[in-house]
PDB file of C-alpha atoms in Angstrom:
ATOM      1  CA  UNK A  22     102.671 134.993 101.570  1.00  0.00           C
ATOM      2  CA  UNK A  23      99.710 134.040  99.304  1.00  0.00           C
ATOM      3  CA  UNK A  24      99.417 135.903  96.402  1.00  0.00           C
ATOM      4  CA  UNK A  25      96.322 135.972  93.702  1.00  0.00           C
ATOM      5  CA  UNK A  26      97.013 137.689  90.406  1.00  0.00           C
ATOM      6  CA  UNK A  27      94.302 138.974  88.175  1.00  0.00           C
ATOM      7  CA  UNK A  28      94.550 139.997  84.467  1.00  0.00           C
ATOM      8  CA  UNK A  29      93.613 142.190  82.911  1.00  0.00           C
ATOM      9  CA  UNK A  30      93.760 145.003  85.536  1.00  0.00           C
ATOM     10  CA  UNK A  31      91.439 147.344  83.628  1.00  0.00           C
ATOM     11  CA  UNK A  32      89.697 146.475  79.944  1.00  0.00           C
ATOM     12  CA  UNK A  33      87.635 148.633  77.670  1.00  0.00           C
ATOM     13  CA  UNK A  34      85.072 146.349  75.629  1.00  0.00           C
ATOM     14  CA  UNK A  35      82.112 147.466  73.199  1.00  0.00           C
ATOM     15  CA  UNK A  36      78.724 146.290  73.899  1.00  0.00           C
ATOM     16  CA  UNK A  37      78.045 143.022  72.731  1.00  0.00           C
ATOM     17  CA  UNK A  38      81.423 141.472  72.803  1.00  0.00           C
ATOM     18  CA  UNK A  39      82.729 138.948  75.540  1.00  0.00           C
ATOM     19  CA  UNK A  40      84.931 139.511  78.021  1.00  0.00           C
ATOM     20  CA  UNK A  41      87.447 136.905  80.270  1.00  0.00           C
ATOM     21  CA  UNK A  42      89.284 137.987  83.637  1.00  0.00           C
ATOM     22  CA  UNK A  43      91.240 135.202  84.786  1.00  0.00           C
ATOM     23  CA  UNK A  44      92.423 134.979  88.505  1.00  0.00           C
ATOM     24  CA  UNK A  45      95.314 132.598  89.488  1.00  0.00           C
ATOM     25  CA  UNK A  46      97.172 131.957  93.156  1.00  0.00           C
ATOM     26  CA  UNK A  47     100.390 131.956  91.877  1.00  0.00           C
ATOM     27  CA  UNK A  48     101.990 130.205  94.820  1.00  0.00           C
ATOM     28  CA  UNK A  49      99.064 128.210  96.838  1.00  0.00           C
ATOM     29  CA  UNK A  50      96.502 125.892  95.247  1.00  0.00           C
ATOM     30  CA  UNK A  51      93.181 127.594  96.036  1.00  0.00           C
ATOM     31  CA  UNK A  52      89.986 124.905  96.289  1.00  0.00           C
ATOM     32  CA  UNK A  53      87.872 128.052  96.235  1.00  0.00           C
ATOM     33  CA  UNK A  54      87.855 130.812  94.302  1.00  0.00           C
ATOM     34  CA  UNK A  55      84.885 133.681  95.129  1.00  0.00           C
ATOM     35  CA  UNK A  56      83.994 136.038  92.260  1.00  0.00           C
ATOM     36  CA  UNK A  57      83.210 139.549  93.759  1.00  0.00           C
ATOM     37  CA  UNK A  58      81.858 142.896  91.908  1.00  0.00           C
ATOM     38  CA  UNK A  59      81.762 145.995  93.476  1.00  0.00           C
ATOM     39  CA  UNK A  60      79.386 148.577  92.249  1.00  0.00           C
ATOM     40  CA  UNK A  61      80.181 152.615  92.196  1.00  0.00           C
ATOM     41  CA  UNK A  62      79.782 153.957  96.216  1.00  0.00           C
ATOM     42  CA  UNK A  63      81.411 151.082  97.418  1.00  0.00           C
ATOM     43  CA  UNK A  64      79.228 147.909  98.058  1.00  0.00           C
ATOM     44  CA  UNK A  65      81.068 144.779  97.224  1.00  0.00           C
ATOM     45  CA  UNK A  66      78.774 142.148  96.433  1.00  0.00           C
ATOM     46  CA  UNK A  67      79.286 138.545  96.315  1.00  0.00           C
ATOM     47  CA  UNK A  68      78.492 137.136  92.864  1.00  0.00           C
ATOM     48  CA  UNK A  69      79.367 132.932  92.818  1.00  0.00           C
ATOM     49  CA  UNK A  70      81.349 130.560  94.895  1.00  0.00           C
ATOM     50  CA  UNK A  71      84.165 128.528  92.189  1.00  0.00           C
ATOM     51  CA  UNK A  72      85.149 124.829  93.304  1.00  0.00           C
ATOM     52  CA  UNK A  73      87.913 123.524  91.049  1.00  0.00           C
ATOM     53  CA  UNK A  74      86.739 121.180  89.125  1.00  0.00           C
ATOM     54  CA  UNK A  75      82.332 121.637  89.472  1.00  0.00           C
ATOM     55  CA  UNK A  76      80.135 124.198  88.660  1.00  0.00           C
ATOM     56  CA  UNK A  77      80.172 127.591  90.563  1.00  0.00           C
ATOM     57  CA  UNK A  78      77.237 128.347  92.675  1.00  0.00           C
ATOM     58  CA  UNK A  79      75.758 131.862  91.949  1.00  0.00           C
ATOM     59  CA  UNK A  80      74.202 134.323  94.148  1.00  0.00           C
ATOM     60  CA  UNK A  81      70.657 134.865  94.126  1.00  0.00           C
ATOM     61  CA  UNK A  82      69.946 137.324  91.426  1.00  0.00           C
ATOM     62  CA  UNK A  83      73.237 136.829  89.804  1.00  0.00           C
ATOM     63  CA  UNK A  84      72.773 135.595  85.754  1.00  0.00           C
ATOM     64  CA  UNK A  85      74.657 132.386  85.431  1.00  0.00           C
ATOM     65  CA  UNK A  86      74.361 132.498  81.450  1.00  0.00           C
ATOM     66  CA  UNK A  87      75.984 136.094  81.753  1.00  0.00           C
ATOM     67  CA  UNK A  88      78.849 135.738  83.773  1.00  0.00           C
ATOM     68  CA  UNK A  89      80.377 132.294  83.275  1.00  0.00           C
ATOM     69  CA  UNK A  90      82.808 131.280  85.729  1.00  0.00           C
ATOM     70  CA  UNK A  91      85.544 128.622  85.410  1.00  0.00           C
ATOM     71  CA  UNK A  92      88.005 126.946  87.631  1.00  0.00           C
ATOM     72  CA  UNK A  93      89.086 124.353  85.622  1.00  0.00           C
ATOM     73  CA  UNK A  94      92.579 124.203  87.696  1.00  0.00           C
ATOM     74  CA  UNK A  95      93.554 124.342  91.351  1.00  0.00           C
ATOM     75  CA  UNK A  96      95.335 127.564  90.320  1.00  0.00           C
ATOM     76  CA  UNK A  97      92.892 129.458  87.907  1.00  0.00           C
ATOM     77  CA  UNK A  98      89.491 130.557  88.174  1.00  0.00           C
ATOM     78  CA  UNK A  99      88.108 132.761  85.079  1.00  0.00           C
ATOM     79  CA  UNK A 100      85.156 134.880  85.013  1.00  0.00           C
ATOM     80  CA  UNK A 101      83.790 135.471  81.481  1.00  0.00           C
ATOM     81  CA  UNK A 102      80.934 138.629  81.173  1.00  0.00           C
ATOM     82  CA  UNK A 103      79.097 137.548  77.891  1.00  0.00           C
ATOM     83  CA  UNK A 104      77.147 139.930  75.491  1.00  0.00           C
ATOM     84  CA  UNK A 105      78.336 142.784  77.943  1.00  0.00           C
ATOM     85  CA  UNK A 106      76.570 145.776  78.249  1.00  0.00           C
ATOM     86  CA  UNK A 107      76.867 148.890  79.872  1.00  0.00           C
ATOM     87  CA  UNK A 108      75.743 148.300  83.390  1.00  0.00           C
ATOM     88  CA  UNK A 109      77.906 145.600  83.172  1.00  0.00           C
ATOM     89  CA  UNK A 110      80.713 148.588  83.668  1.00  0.00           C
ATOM     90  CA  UNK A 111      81.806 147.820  87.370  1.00  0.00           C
ATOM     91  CA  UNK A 112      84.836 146.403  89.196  1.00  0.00           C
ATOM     92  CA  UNK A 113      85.552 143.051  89.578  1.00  0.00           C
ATOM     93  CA  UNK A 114      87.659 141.161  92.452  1.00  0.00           C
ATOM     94  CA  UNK A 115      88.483 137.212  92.767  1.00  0.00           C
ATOM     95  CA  UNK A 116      89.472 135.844  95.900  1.00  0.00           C
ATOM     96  CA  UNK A 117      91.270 132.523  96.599  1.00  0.00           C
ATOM     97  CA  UNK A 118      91.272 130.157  99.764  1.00  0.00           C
ATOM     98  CA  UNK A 119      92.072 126.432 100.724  1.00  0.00           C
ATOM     99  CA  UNK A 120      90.943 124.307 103.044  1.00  0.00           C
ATOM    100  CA  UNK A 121      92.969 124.769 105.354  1.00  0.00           C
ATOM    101  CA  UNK A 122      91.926 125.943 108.371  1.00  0.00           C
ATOM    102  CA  UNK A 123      90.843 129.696 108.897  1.00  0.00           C
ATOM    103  CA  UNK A 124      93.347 131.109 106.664  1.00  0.00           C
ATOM    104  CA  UNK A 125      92.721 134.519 105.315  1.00  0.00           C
ATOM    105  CA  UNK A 126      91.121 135.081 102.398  1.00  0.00           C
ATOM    106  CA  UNK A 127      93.724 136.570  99.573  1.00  0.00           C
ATOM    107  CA  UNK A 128      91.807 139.168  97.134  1.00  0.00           C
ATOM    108  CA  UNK A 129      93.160 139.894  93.625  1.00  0.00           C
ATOM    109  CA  UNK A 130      93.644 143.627  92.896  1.00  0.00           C
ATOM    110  CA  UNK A 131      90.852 143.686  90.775  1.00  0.00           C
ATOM    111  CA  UNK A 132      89.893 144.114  87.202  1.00  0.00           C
ATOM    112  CA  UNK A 133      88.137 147.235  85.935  1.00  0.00           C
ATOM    113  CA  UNK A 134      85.760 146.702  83.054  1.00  0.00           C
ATOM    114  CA  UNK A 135      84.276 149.542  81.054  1.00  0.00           C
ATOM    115  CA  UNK A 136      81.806 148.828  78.272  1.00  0.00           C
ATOM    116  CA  UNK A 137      81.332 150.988  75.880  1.00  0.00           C
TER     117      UNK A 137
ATOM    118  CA  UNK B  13      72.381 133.334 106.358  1.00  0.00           C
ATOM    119  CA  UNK B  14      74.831 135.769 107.017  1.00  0.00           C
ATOM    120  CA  UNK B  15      75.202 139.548 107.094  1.00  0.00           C
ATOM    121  CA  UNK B  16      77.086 142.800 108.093  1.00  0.00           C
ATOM    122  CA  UNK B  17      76.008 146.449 108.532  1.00  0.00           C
ATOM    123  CA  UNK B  18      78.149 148.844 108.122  1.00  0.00           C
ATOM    124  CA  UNK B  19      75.925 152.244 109.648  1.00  0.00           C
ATOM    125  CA  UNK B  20      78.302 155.067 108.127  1.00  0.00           C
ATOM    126  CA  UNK B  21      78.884 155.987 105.178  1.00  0.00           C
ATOM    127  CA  UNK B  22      81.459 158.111 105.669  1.00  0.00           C
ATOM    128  CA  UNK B  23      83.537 158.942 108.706  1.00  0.00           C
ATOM    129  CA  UNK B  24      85.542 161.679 108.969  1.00  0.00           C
ATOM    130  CA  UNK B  25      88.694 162.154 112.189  1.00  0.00           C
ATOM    131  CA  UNK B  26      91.208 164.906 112.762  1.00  0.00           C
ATOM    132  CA  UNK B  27      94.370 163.289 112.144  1.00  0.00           C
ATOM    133  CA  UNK B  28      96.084 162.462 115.828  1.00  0.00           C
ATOM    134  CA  UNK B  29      92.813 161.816 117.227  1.00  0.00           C
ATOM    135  CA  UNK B  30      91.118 158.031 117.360  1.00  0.00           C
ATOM    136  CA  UNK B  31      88.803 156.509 114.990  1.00  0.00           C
ATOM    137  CA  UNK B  32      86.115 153.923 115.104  1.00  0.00           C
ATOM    138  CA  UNK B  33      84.452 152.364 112.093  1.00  0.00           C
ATOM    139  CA  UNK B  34      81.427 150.546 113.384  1.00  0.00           C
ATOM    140  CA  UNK B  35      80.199 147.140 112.107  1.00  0.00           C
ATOM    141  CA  UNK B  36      77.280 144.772 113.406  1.00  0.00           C
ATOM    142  CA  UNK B  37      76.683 141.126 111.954  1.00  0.00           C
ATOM    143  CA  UNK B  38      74.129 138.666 111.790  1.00  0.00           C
ATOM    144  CA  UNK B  39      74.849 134.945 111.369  1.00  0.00           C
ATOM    145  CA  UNK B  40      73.165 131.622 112.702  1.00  0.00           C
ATOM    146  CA  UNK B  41      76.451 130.175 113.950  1.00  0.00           C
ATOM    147  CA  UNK B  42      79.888 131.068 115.658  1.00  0.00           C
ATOM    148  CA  UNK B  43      81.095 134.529 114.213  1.00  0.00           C
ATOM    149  CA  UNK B  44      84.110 134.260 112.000  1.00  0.00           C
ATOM    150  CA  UNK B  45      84.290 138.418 111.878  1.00  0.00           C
ATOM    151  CA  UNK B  46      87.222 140.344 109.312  1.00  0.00           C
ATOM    152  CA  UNK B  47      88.147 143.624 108.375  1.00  0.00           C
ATOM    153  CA  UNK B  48      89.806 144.958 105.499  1.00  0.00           C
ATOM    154  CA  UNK B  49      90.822 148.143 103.661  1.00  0.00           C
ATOM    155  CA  UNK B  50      90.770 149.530 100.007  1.00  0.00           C
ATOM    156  CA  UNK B  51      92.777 151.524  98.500  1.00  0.00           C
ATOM    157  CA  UNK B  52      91.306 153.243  95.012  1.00  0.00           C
ATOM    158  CA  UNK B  53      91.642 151.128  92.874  1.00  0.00           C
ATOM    159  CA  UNK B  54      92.825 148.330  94.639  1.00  0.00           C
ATOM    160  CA  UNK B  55      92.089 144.931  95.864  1.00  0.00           C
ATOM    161  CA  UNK B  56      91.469 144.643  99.628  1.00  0.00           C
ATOM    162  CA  UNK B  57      94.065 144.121 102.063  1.00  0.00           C
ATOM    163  CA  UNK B  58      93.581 142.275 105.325  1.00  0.00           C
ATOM    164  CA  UNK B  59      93.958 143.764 108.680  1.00  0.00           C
ATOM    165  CA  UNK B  60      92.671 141.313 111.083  1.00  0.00           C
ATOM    166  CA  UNK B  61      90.385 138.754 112.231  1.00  0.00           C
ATOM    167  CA  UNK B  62      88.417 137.415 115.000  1.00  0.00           C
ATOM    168  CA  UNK B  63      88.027 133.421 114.805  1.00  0.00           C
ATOM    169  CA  UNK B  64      87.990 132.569 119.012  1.00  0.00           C
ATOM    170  CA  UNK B  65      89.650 134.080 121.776  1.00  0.00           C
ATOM    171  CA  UNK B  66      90.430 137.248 123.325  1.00  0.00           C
ATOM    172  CA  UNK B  67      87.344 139.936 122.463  1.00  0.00           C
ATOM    173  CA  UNK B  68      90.196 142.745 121.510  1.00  0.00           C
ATOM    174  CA  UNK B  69      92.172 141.826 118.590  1.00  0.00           C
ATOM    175  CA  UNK B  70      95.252 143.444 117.355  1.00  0.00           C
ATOM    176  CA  UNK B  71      95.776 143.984 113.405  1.00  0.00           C
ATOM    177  CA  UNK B  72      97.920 145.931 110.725  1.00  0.00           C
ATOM    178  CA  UNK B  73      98.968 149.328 111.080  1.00  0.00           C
ATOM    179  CA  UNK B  74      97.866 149.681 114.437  1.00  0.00           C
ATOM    180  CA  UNK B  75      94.348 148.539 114.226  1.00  0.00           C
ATOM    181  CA  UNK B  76      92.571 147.015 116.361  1.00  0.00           C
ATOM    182  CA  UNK B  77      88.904 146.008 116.938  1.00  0.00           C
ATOM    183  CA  UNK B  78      86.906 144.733 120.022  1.00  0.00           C
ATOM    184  CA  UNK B  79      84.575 141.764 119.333  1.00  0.00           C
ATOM    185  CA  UNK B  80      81.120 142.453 121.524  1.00  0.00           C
ATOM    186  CA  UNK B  81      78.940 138.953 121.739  1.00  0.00           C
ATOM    187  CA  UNK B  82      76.155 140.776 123.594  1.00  0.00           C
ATOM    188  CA  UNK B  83      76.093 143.720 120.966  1.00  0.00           C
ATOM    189  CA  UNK B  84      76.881 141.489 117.810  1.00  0.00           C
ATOM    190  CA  UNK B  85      79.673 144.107 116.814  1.00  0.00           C
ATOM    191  CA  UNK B  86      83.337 144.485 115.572  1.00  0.00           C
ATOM    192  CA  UNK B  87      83.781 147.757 115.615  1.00  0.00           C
ATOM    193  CA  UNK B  88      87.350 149.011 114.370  1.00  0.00           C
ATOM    194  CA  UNK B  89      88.918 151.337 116.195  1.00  0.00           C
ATOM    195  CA  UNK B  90      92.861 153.415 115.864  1.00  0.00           C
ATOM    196  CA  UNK B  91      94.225 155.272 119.158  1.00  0.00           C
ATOM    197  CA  UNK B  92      95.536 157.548 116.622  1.00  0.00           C
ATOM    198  CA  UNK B  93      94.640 158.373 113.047  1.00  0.00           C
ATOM    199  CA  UNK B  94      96.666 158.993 110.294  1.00  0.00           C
ATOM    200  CA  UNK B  95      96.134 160.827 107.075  1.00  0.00           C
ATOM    201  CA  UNK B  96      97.575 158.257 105.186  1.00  0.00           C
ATOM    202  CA  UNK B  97      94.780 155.619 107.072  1.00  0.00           C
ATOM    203  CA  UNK B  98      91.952 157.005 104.420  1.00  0.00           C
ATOM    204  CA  UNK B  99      90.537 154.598 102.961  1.00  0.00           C
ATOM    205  CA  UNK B 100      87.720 152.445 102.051  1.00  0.00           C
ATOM    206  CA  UNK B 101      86.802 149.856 105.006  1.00  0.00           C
ATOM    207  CA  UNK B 102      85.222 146.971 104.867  1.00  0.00           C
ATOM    208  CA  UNK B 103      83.509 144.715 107.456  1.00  0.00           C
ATOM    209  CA  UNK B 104      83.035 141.421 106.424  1.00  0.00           C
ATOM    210  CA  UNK B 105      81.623 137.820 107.892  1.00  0.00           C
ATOM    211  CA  UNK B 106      81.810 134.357 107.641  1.00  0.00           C
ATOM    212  CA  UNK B 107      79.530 131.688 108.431  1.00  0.00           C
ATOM    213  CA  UNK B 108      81.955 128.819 108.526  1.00  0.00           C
ATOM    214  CA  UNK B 109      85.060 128.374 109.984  1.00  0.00           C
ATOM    215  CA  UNK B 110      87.388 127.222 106.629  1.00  0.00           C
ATOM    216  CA  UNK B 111      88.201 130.003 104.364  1.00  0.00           C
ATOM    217  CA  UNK B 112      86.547 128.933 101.506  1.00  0.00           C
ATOM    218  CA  UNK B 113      83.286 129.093 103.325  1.00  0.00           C
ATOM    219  CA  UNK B 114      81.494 132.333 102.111  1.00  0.00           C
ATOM    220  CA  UNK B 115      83.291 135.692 102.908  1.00  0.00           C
ATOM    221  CA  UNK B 116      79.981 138.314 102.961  1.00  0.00           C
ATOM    222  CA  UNK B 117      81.195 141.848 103.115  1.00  0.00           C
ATOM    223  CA  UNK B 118      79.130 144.971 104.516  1.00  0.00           C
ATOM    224  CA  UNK B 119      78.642 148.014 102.519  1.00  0.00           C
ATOM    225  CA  UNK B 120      82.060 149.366 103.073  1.00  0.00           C
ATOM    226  CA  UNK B 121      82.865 152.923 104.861  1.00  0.00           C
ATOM    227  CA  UNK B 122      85.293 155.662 103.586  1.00  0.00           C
ATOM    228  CA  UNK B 123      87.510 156.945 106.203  1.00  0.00           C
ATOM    229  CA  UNK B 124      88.658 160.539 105.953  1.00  0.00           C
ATOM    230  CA  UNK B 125      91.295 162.098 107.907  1.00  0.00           C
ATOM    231  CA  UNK B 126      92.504 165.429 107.730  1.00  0.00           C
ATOM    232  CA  UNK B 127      95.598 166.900 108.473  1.00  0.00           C
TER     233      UNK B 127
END
């Protein structure tokens, strides 16, 4: 089955420094790529939409200049936090789909980032 | 636009007994309804869908969930829980019928079941 692989699974950063979580399909080529980040008690909230090869649209209320995301590749999407701070800290999960009728989304397993 | 409600928090079940995890939507369109589960720490796993067709659908691990037009809900429901069913669950909708049309989850609801 589809599979979407994220690295790194968990990262430790001090404030101020810059941050990249990549996300790759490792055996589909995924048109779309969704950036997710779920805060603590649960709510996973939708953050920007990744075409390969444009510009990702972002969520209302989501800082474009902050989290820059990339998916300059049918198989790789990136999502780079910039100048990260401490409420930053959350967990963050990229999906990956195709056109392709109404295939199920597949989710990476997520990346943890802690800023110090 | 889109959304999902997720009304519990928390839902707590006797293992052996059944479950329900209740979700409502709201979109303009045809429903494209999903449900999936967390485990801590985890990415989210699939356990079914409803795209067209029968109102009851069948998923992973003996879920199922019943697809109500009149009552816009998807509630998920287990004949029989299992401790090893806790989990995080999440509803989630989608306004277009492709899967990279936008996937907008509800709030998410923790199932506990004890032995």
């Amino acid at each position: 089955g589809a599979v979407v692989s994220q690295h790194p699974s968990r990262v430790i950063c001090k404030s101020g420094t810059s941050v990249k979580i990549e996300c790759r399909s490792l055996d589909f080529q995924a048109t779309t790529m969704f950036w997710y980040r779920q805060f603590p008690k649960q709510s996973l909230m939708l953050m920007a939409t990744s075409n390969e090869g444009s510009k990702a649209t972002y969520e209302q209320g989501v800082e474009k200049d902050k989290f820059l995301i990339n998916h300059a590749s049918l198989t790789l999407s990136t999502l780079t936090v910039t100048s990260a701070h401490p409420e930053d800290s959350s967990f963050y999960i990229c999906s990956a789909g195709t056109v392709s009728g109404a295939n199920v989304l597949t989710f990476g397993a997520g990346s943890r980032l802690t800023v110090l | 636009a889109q959304s999902v409600a997720q009304p519990e928090d928390q839902v707590n079940v006797a293992e052996g007994n059944p479950l329900t995890v209740k979700c409502t939507y709201s979109v303009s369109g045809n429903p494209y309804l999903f449900w999936y589960v967390q485990y801590p720490n985890r990415g989210l796993q699939f356990l079914l869908k409803y795209i067209t067709g029968d109102n009851l659908v069948k998923g992973s691990y003996g879920f199922e969930a019943e697809f109500n037009k009149s009552q816009t809900s998807f509630h998920l429901k287990k004949p029989s829980a299992l401790v090893s069913d806790s989990a995080l669950y999440f509803c989630a909708v989608r306004g277009g019928y492709y899967n990279t049309d936008k996937l907008i989850f509800g709030t998410g609801t923790r199932l506990q079941v004890f032995p």
